[in-house]
Short mmCIF file of C-alpha atoms and ligand atoms in Angstrom, two decimals:
data_model
loop_
_atom_site.label_atom_id
_atom_site.label_comp_id
_atom_site.label_asym_id
_atom_site.label_seq_id
_atom_site.Cartn_x
_atom_site.Cartn_y
_atom_site.Cartn_z
CA UNK A 1 107.60 126.08 51.44
CA UNK A 2 108.81 128.49 54.07
CA UNK A 3 106.42 127.10 56.64
CA UNK A 4 107.74 123.56 56.00
CA UNK A 5 111.33 124.73 56.46
CA UNK A 6 110.34 125.89 59.94
CA UNK A 7 108.48 122.80 60.95
CA UNK A 8 111.46 120.48 60.64
CA UNK A 9 113.84 122.34 62.95
CA UNK A 10 111.13 122.89 65.58
CA UNK A 11 110.35 119.18 65.73
CA UNK A 12 114.05 118.35 65.94
CA UNK A 13 114.43 120.93 68.69
CA UNK A 14 111.48 119.54 70.63
CA UNK A 15 113.19 116.09 70.57
CA UNK A 16 116.47 117.55 71.69
CA UNK A 17 114.85 119.45 74.53
CA UNK A 18 113.25 116.27 75.88
CA UNK A 19 116.50 114.34 75.64
CA UNK A 20 118.36 117.08 77.43
CA UNK A 21 115.58 117.17 80.15
CA UNK A 22 116.09 113.52 80.85
CA UNK A 23 119.89 113.92 80.87
CA UNK A 24 119.61 116.80 83.41
CA UNK A 25 117.09 115.03 85.56
CA UNK A 26 116.24 115.82 88.26
CA UNK A 27 117.90 119.25 88.20
CA UNK A 28 116.60 121.83 90.71
CA UNK A 29 112.89 121.02 90.37
CA UNK A 30 111.52 119.22 93.38
CA UNK A 31 110.11 115.73 93.11
CA UNK A 32 106.71 115.00 94.64
CA UNK A 33 106.39 111.66 96.46
CA UNK A 34 102.75 110.72 96.82
CA UNK A 35 101.91 108.79 99.99
CA UNK A 36 98.41 107.34 99.73
CA UNK A 37 97.80 107.51 103.53
CA UNK A 38 97.76 110.17 106.28
CA UNK A 39 100.84 112.05 107.46
CA UNK A 40 102.49 110.54 110.56
CA UNK A 41 101.47 106.93 109.68
CA UNK A 42 103.74 104.05 108.81
CA UNK A 43 103.73 104.54 104.97
CA UNK A 44 104.34 108.19 105.46
CA UNK A 45 107.20 107.42 107.89
CA UNK A 46 108.97 105.19 105.32
CA UNK A 47 108.39 107.91 102.70
CA UNK A 48 109.87 110.74 104.78
CA UNK A 49 112.95 108.67 105.75
CA UNK A 50 113.50 107.57 102.19
CA UNK A 51 113.03 111.12 100.83
CA UNK A 52 115.84 112.26 103.07
CA UNK A 53 118.07 109.36 102.07
CA UNK A 54 117.45 109.69 98.33
CA UNK A 55 118.10 113.48 98.37
CA UNK A 56 121.90 113.29 98.27
CA UNK A 57 122.11 110.62 95.47
CA UNK A 58 119.76 112.72 93.44
CA UNK A 59 122.10 115.74 93.57
CA UNK A 60 120.39 117.43 96.53
CA UNK A 61 116.96 117.55 94.91
CA UNK A 62 114.23 118.16 97.39
CA UNK A 63 111.59 115.30 97.58
CA UNK A 64 108.30 116.66 98.89
CA UNK A 65 105.82 114.23 100.41
CA UNK A 66 102.19 114.63 99.31
CA UNK A 67 99.67 112.71 101.50
CA UNK A 68 96.88 111.99 99.01
CA UNK A 69 95.00 109.84 101.53
CA UNK A 70 91.69 107.90 101.34
CA UNK A 71 89.92 104.89 99.77
CA UNK A 72 92.50 102.37 101.15
CA UNK A 73 95.42 103.94 99.21
CA UNK A 74 93.66 104.02 95.82
CA UNK A 75 93.28 107.86 95.67
CA UNK A 76 96.98 108.45 95.83
CA UNK A 77 97.78 105.63 93.50
CA UNK A 78 95.30 106.92 90.94
CA UNK A 79 96.86 110.46 91.24
CA UNK A 80 100.25 109.01 90.25
CA UNK A 81 98.89 106.69 87.52
CA UNK A 82 97.37 109.83 85.89
CA UNK A 83 100.38 112.22 86.52
CA UNK A 84 102.85 113.33 83.80
CA UNK A 85 105.45 110.60 83.32
CA UNK A 86 108.45 112.93 83.79
CA UNK A 87 109.95 111.66 87.06
CA UNK A 88 108.70 114.51 89.10
CA UNK A 89 105.66 112.61 90.59
CA UNK A 90 106.37 109.26 92.27
CA UNK A 91 104.29 106.87 94.45
CA UNK A 92 105.36 105.08 97.54
CA UNK A 93 102.85 102.36 98.26
CA UNK A 94 102.66 99.14 100.20
CA UNK A 95 100.99 95.75 99.99
CA UNK A 96 97.85 97.62 98.86
CA UNK A 97 99.40 97.39 95.34
CA UNK A 98 98.68 93.64 95.63
CA UNK A 99 95.36 93.70 97.48
CA UNK A 100 93.66 96.64 95.76
CA UNK A 101 93.20 94.81 92.40
CA UNK A 102 91.01 92.22 94.25
CA UNK A 103 89.53 94.31 96.97
CA UNK A 104 88.49 97.52 95.19
CA UNK A 105 85.87 96.58 92.66
CA UNK A 106 85.98 99.72 90.47
CA UNK A 107 89.62 100.48 90.77
CA UNK A 108 90.31 103.41 88.33
CA UNK A 109 93.82 102.24 87.33
CA UNK A 110 95.80 99.07 86.55
CA UNK A 111 98.41 98.14 89.09
CA UNK A 112 100.16 95.92 86.55
CA UNK A 113 100.21 98.32 83.56
CA UNK A 114 99.81 101.96 84.70
CA UNK A 115 103.11 102.11 86.62
CA UNK A 116 106.81 101.77 86.11
CA UNK A 117 108.18 99.75 89.03
CA UNK A 118 111.27 101.40 90.55
CA UNK A 119 112.09 98.84 93.23
CA UNK A 120 111.16 97.51 96.66
CA UNK A 121 112.13 99.33 99.84
CA UNK A 122 111.36 97.18 102.89
CA UNK A 123 109.38 94.48 104.60
CA UNK A 124 107.51 95.36 107.74
CA UNK A 125 105.69 92.99 110.10
CA UNK A 126 102.50 94.01 111.88
CA UNK A 127 101.29 93.97 115.50
CA UNK A 128 97.83 93.45 116.98
CA UNK A 129 97.33 96.24 119.48
CA UNK A 130 94.49 97.53 121.70
CA UNK A 131 93.41 100.70 123.56
CA UNK A 132 95.35 100.95 126.85
CA UNK A 133 92.15 100.57 128.85
CA UNK A 134 91.12 97.20 127.26
CA UNK A 135 90.77 94.73 130.26
CA UNK A 136 93.09 92.02 128.93
CA UNK A 137 96.81 91.65 129.35
CA UNK A 138 97.72 88.73 127.17
CA UNK A 139 96.39 86.89 124.12
CA UNK A 140 94.23 84.38 126.06
CA UNK A 141 92.58 87.13 128.04
CA UNK A 142 92.05 89.07 124.79
CA UNK A 143 90.29 86.06 123.33
CA UNK A 144 87.96 85.76 126.28
CA UNK A 145 87.21 89.48 126.14
CA UNK A 146 86.49 89.26 122.43
CA UNK A 147 84.17 86.31 122.92
CA UNK A 148 82.31 88.09 125.65
CA UNK A 149 81.89 91.26 123.55
CA UNK A 150 81.47 89.78 120.09
CA UNK A 151 80.62 92.12 117.20
CA UNK A 152 80.51 95.05 119.62
CA UNK A 153 84.31 95.06 119.32
CA UNK A 154 85.69 97.84 117.07
CA UNK A 155 88.60 97.24 114.82
CA UNK A 156 90.26 100.24 113.13
CA UNK A 157 91.76 100.13 109.63
CA UNK A 158 92.99 102.51 106.94
CA UNK A 159 90.31 101.56 104.44
CA UNK A 160 89.61 98.73 102.11
CA UNK A 161 92.82 97.20 100.62
CA UNK A 162 95.04 98.75 103.36
CA UNK A 163 97.48 96.63 105.24
CA UNK A 164 95.45 97.09 108.48
CA UNK A 165 92.33 95.99 106.58
CA UNK A 166 94.03 92.85 105.25
CA UNK A 167 95.45 91.92 108.66
CA UNK A 168 92.11 92.65 110.34
CA UNK A 169 90.36 90.30 107.89
CA UNK A 170 92.87 87.51 108.62
CA UNK A 171 92.58 88.12 112.36
CA UNK A 172 88.68 87.98 112.35
CA UNK A 173 88.86 84.85 110.17
CA UNK A 174 91.49 83.14 112.32
CA UNK A 175 89.46 83.73 115.48
CA UNK A 176 86.17 83.01 113.69
CA UNK A 177 84.76 86.23 114.96
CA UNK A 178 83.34 89.20 113.10
CA UNK A 179 84.05 92.67 114.51
CA UNK A 180 82.80 96.16 113.68
CA UNK A 181 85.47 97.69 111.41
CA UNK A 182 86.10 101.48 111.51
CA UNK A 183 87.87 102.90 108.35
CA UNK A 184 90.26 105.88 108.56
CA UNK A 185 92.35 107.69 105.94
CA UNK A 186 95.46 106.16 107.45
CA UNK A 187 96.57 104.50 110.64
CA UNK A 188 97.99 107.74 112.12
CA UNK A 189 94.50 109.05 112.92
CA UNK A 190 93.36 105.56 113.77
CA UNK A 191 96.27 105.31 116.27
CA UNK A 192 95.10 108.56 117.90
CA UNK A 193 91.69 106.96 118.57
CA UNK A 194 93.15 103.66 119.75
CA UNK A 195 95.32 105.53 122.27
CA UNK A 196 92.40 107.69 123.30
CA UNK A 197 90.13 104.65 123.79
CA UNK A 198 87.66 105.45 121.15
CA UNK A 199 88.51 102.26 119.20
CA UNK A 200 89.29 98.84 120.71
CA UNK A 201 91.81 97.17 118.39
CA UNK A 202 93.98 97.67 115.35
CA UNK A 203 96.56 95.62 113.37
CA UNK A 204 99.28 97.91 112.03
CA UNK A 205 102.90 97.93 110.84
CA UNK A 206 105.54 97.96 113.58
CA UNK A 207 106.78 101.26 112.10
CA UNK A 208 103.65 102.89 113.62
CA UNK A 209 103.23 100.84 116.81
CA UNK A 210 106.68 100.24 118.25
CA UNK A 211 107.05 103.57 119.97
CA UNK A 212 103.41 103.56 121.24
CA UNK A 213 103.98 100.09 122.69
CA UNK A 214 107.27 101.14 124.34
CA UNK A 215 105.60 104.23 125.85
CA UNK A 216 102.65 102.00 127.11
CA UNK A 217 100.18 104.10 125.17
CA UNK A 218 98.67 100.92 123.64
CA UNK A 219 98.76 97.24 124.59
CA UNK A 220 100.41 94.75 122.20
CA UNK A 221 99.06 91.09 121.93
CA UNK A 222 100.81 89.53 118.93
CA UNK A 223 103.16 90.10 115.99
CA UNK A 224 102.42 88.74 112.48
CA UNK A 225 106.01 87.59 111.77
CA UNK A 226 106.51 83.84 111.95
CA UNK A 227 108.85 84.38 115.00
CA UNK A 228 109.08 87.02 117.69
CA UNK A 229 110.93 90.22 116.74
CA UNK A 230 114.12 91.17 118.42
CA UNK A 231 113.36 94.92 118.78
CA UNK A 232 113.50 95.72 122.60
CA UNK A 233 109.77 96.96 122.71
CA UNK A 234 108.53 93.79 120.86
CA UNK A 235 110.68 90.95 122.07
CA UNK A 236 108.10 89.86 124.65
CA UNK A 237 105.18 89.89 122.19
CA UNK A 238 104.34 86.39 120.86
CA UNK A 239 103.86 85.69 117.14
CA UNK A 240 100.49 84.57 115.92
CA UNK A 241 102.13 81.29 114.75
CA UNK A 242 103.49 80.78 118.23
CA UNK A 243 100.00 81.25 119.58
CA UNK A 244 98.81 78.35 117.42
CA UNK A 245 97.58 80.18 114.23
CA UNK A 246 99.98 78.19 111.94
CA UNK A 247 99.15 80.01 108.73
CA UNK A 248 99.03 83.52 110.07
CA UNK A 249 101.84 85.52 108.60
CA UNK A 250 101.66 89.04 107.13
CA UNK A 251 104.59 91.09 106.01
CA UNK A 252 103.96 94.48 104.47
CA UNK A 253 106.26 95.46 101.58
CA UNK A 254 106.76 99.05 100.46
CA UNK A 255 107.80 99.90 96.93
CA UNK A 256 108.53 102.89 94.75
CA UNK A 257 106.61 103.52 91.48
CA UNK A 258 106.41 106.07 88.68
CA UNK A 259 103.74 106.74 86.06
CA UNK A 260 103.87 104.45 83.03
CA UNK A 261 105.97 106.07 80.27
CA UNK A 262 108.55 107.67 82.54
CA UNK A 263 111.76 107.78 80.42
CA UNK A 264 114.05 104.75 80.95
CA UNK A 265 117.04 106.93 81.95
CA UNK A 266 114.95 108.73 84.55
CA UNK A 267 113.81 105.40 85.97
CA UNK A 268 117.43 104.19 86.02
CA UNK A 269 118.54 107.37 87.99
CA UNK A 270 115.74 106.83 90.47
CA UNK A 271 116.56 103.11 90.92
CA UNK A 272 120.31 104.00 91.35
CA UNK A 273 119.33 106.61 94.01
CA UNK A 274 117.03 104.07 95.73
CA UNK A 275 119.85 101.52 95.90
CA UNK A 276 122.14 104.06 97.54
CA UNK A 277 119.48 105.16 100.01
CA UNK A 278 118.82 101.47 101.04
CA UNK A 279 122.54 101.24 102.04
CA UNK A 280 122.45 104.52 103.94
CA UNK A 281 123.35 103.58 107.62
CA UNK A 282 121.02 106.35 108.99
CA UNK A 283 118.03 105.00 106.89
CA UNK A 284 118.76 101.39 107.91
CA UNK A 285 119.07 102.34 111.60
CA UNK A 286 115.79 104.27 111.62
CA UNK A 287 113.89 101.53 109.85
CA UNK A 288 115.37 98.64 111.94
CA UNK A 289 114.63 100.50 115.14
CA UNK A 290 110.91 100.26 114.21
CA UNK A 291 111.07 96.64 113.21
CA UNK A 292 111.31 97.10 109.40
CA UNK A 293 113.69 95.06 107.32
CA UNK A 294 115.33 97.09 104.58
CA UNK A 295 115.56 95.17 101.23
CA UNK A 296 119.08 93.87 100.42
CA UNK A 297 118.12 91.29 97.80
CA UNK A 298 117.25 91.40 94.07
CA UNK A 299 113.77 92.77 94.79
CA UNK A 300 115.38 96.26 94.61
CA UNK A 301 115.58 95.65 90.87
CA UNK A 302 112.45 96.92 89.03
CA UNK A 303 111.84 93.75 87.12
CA UNK A 304 112.23 91.59 90.29
CA UNK A 305 109.89 93.88 92.25
CA UNK A 306 107.34 93.66 89.49
CA UNK A 307 107.54 89.84 89.68
CA UNK A 308 107.28 90.01 93.43
CA UNK A 309 104.11 92.19 93.35
CA UNK A 310 102.55 89.90 90.75
CA UNK A 311 103.24 86.88 93.05
CA UNK A 312 101.73 88.77 95.95
CA UNK A 313 98.55 89.53 93.90
CA UNK A 314 98.33 85.79 93.05
CA UNK A 315 98.94 84.83 96.72
CA UNK A 316 96.35 87.17 98.28
CA UNK A 317 93.62 87.17 95.61
CA UNK A 318 92.11 83.75 96.55
CA UNK A 319 92.38 84.54 100.28
CA UNK A 320 90.56 87.86 99.81
CA UNK A 321 87.92 86.44 97.44
CA UNK A 322 87.24 83.75 99.95
CA UNK A 323 86.73 86.45 102.61
CA UNK A 324 84.09 87.99 100.22
CA UNK A 325 84.98 91.66 100.92
CA UNK A 326 84.76 94.30 98.19
CA UNK A 327 84.58 98.07 98.02
CA UNK A 328 83.11 100.13 95.19
N1 LIG B 401 99.40 101.29 107.92
C1 LIG B 401 98.31 101.76 107.11
C2 LIG B 401 97.60 100.57 106.48
O1 LIG B 401 96.77 100.09 107.12
C3 LIG B 401 98.58 102.78 106.11
C4 LIG B 401 99.13 104.06 106.67
O2 LIG B 401 98.46 104.81 107.34
O3 LIG B 401 100.30 104.22 106.42
O4 LIG B 401 97.78 100.21 105.33
#
């Protein structure tokens, strides 16, 4: 009897404690934001700027970036899928959320059902760049050089399912030319090798290439947006569509996610903070300066972002299946 008397209050207390935790969230405990690519790359860059912009709306809580890189972004995503759903471990991912289900054969999590979607952050076009010593100065010369060098040409990417992998596949298929792909854990280390001349080409987000193009550390041949970009460093770079590749358009979205089961009020606090961050003039300025377009439409709403990712999966799945590329 006595034992039973004690059980009831303890269960009730446990429920109260959990409710109180969600009400106090985030409190003073830091939040870990997992980035599934290397530090210094474009996904990392969005994450660090966002962590700063979300800090104030979350009551000054520190957001620590954890670069859990590798396997085209699936290692970091899996880490968050398996983390405690308490709002203290989040994921910032990109279009890989839409390409991984098709490209990574034994993916250890489900993009559709293992995450709470917190909202979309931005859209970022890509650029086709080369090592500075590559002997071509415009797209026509690049094509001639590619044809002369065929599969000897190296093309860097951040692993199967990464944005650079996707863009590289489309590029090879548009040109009808296979190249030797070189995977890295992110495009930050890949960029070091492109600048150093160890790799010939890469297609990467403008958030990673703009400053290197401006500093003439790499050559730029095309952008993947339908039209030219207005950023000073990129305004003279033609779009793939302008160069005659009518269907060539890649835009890389970035979104924020939490493990499935994260309490609804914690999700709401995170979405509210995200919305404030996306209106932060400093965040917008930093992103726009690198060619990114910060989301201002309904895709910032979790349900809309979920719909958008589902549509991206449906859009890319047949393209990727046709390309016949998989990773175990
Ligand atoms: N831009 C990379 C990609 O190819 C990822 C990164 O390093 O942020 O997806």
